[in-house]
Coordinates of N, CA and C in Angstrom, one line a residue:
X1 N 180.7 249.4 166.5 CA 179.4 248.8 166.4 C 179.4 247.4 165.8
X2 N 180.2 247.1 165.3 CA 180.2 246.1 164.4 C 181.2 244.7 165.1
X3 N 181.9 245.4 166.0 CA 182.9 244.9 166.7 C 181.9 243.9 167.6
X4 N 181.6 243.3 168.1 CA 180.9 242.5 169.1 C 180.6 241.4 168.1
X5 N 179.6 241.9 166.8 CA 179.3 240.1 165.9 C 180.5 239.9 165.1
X6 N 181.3 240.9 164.9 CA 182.6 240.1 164.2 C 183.4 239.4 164.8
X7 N 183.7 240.1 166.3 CA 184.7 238.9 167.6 C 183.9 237.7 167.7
X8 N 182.3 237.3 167.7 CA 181.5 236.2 167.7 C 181.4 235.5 166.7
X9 N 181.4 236.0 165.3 CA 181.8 235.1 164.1 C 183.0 234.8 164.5
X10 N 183.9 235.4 164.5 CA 185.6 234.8 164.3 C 185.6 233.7 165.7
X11 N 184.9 234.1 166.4 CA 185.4 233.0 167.8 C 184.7 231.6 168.1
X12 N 183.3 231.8 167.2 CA 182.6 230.4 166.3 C 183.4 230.3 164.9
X13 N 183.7 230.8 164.5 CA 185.0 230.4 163.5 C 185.8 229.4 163.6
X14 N 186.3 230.0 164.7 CA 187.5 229.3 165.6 C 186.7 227.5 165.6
X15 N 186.4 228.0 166.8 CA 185.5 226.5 166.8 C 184.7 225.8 165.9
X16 N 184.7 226.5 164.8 CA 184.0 225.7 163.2 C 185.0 224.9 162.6
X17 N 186.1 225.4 162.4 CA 187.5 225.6 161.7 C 188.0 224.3 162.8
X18 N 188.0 223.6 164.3 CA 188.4 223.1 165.1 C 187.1 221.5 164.3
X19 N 185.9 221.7 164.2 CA 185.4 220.7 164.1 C 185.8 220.4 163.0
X20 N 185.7 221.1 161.9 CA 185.8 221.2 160.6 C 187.1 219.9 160.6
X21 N 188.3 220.0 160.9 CA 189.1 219.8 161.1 C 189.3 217.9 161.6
X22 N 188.4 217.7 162.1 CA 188.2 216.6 162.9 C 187.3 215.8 161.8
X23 N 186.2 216.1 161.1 CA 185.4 215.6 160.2 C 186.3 215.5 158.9
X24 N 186.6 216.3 158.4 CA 187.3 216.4 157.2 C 188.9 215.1 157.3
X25 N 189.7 215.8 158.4 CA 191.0 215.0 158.0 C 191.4 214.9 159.9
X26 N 190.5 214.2 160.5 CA 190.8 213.3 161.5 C 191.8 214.6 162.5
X27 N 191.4 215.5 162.6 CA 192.7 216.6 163.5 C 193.6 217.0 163.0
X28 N 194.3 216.8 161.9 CA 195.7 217.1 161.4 C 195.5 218.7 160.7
X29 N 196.5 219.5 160.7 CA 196.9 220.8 160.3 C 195.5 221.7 161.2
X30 N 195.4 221.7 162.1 CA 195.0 222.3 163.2 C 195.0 224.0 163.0
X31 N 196.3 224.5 162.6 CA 196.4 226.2 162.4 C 195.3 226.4 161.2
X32 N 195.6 225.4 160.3 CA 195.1 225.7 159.0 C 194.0 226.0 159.0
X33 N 193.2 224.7 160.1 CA 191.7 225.0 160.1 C 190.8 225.9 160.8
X34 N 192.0 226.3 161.6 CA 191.4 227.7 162.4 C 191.2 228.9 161.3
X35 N 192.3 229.3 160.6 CA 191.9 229.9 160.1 C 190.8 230.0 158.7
X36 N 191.0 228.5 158.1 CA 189.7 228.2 157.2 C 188.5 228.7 158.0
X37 N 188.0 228.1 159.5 CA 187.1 228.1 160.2 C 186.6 229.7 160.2
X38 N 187.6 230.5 160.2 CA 187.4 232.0 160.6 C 186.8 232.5 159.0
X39 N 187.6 232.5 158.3 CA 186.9 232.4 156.9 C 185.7 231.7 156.8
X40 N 185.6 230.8 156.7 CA 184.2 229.9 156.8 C 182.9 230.4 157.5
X41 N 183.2 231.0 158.8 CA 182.4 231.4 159.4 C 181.6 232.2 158.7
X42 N 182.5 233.2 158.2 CA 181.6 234.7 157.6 C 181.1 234.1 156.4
X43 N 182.0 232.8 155.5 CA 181.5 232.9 154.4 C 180.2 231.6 154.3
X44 N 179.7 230.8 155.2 CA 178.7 230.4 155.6 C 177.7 230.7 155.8
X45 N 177.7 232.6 156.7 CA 176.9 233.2 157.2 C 176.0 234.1 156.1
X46 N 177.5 234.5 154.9 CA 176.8 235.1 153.5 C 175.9 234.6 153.6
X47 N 176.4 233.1 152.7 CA 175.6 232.2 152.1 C 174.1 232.0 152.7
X48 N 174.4 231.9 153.6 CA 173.1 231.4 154.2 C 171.8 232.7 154.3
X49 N 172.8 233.8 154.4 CA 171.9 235.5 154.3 C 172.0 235.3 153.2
X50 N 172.3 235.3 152.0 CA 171.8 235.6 150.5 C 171.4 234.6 149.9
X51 N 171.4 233.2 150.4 CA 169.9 232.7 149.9 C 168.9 232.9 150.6
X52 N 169.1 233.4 151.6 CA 167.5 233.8 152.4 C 166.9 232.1 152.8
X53 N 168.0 231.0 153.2 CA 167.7 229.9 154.0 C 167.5 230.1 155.6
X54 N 166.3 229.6 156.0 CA 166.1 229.6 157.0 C 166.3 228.0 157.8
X55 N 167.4 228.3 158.4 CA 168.3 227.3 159.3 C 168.0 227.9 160.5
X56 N 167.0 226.6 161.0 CA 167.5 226.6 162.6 C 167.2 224.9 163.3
X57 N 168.2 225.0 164.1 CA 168.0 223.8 165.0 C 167.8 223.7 166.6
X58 N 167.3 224.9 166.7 CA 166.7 224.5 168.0 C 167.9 226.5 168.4
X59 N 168.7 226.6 169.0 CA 169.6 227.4 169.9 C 170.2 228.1 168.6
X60 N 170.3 229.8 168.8 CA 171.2 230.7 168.1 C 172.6 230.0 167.7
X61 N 172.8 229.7 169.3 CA 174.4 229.7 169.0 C 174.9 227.8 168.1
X62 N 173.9 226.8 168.3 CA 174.3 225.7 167.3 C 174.0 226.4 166.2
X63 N 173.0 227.2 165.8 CA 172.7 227.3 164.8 C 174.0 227.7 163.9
X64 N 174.8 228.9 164.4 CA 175.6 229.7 164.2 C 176.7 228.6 164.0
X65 N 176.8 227.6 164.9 CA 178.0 226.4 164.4 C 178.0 225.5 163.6
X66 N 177.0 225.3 163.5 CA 176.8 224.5 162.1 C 176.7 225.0 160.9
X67 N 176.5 226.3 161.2 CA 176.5 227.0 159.7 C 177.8 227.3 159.6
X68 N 179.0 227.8 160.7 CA 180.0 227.8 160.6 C 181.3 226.8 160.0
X69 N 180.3 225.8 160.6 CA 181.3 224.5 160.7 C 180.8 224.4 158.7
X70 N 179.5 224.3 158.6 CA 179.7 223.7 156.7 C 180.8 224.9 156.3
X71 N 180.5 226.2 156.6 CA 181.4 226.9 155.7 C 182.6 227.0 156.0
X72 N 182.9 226.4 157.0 CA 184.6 226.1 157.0 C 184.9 224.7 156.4
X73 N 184.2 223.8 156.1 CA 184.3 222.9 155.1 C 184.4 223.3 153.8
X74 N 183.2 223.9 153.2 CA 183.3 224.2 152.1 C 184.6 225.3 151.8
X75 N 185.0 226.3 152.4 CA 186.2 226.7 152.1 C 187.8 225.9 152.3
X76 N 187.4 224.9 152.8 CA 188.6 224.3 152.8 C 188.2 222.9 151.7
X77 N 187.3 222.7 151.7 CA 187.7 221.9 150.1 C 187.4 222.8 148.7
X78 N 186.9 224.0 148.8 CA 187.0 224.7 147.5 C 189.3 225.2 147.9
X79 N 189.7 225.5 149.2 CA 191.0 225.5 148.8 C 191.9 224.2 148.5
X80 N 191.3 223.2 148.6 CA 192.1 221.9 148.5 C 192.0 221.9 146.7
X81 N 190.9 222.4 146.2 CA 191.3 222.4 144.5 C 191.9 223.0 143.8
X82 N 192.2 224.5 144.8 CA 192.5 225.6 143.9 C 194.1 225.2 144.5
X83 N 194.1 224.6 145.7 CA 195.7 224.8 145.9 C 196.6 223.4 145.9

């Protein structure tokens, strides 16, 4: 049941984690940011469900990438401090 929005988070992940990647540090460490991205995804989507923010820009699926893409940002500079 749950299987269908998890493979859609993780696969805008993916491509969160790819832009993420490009804005932050110009392309470099690529694996890294895939997986920040995949993380990011869900932890973006929290965020955004537990403040009860209502984001939209027009289409589900930008919506979904841009919320993907900050939280694979924000997880990858909250691990740039801790690590």
């Amino acid at each position: 049941m749950l299987a269908g929005p998890l493979i859609a988070t993780l696969v805008i992940g993916l491509v969160a984690g790819w832009t993420a990647s490009f804005i932050l540090d110009g392309g470099r460490g690529m694996m890294r940011y895939l997986i920040y991205g995949s993380l990011g995804s869900i932890v973006g989507g929290l965020l955004v469900w537990i403040s009860g923010f209502d984001f939209d820009v027009g289409n589900t699926i930008v919506n979904q990438m841009v919320v993907g893409t900050l939280g694979a940002m924000l997880v990858v500079l909250v691990a740039r401090r801790i690590l």
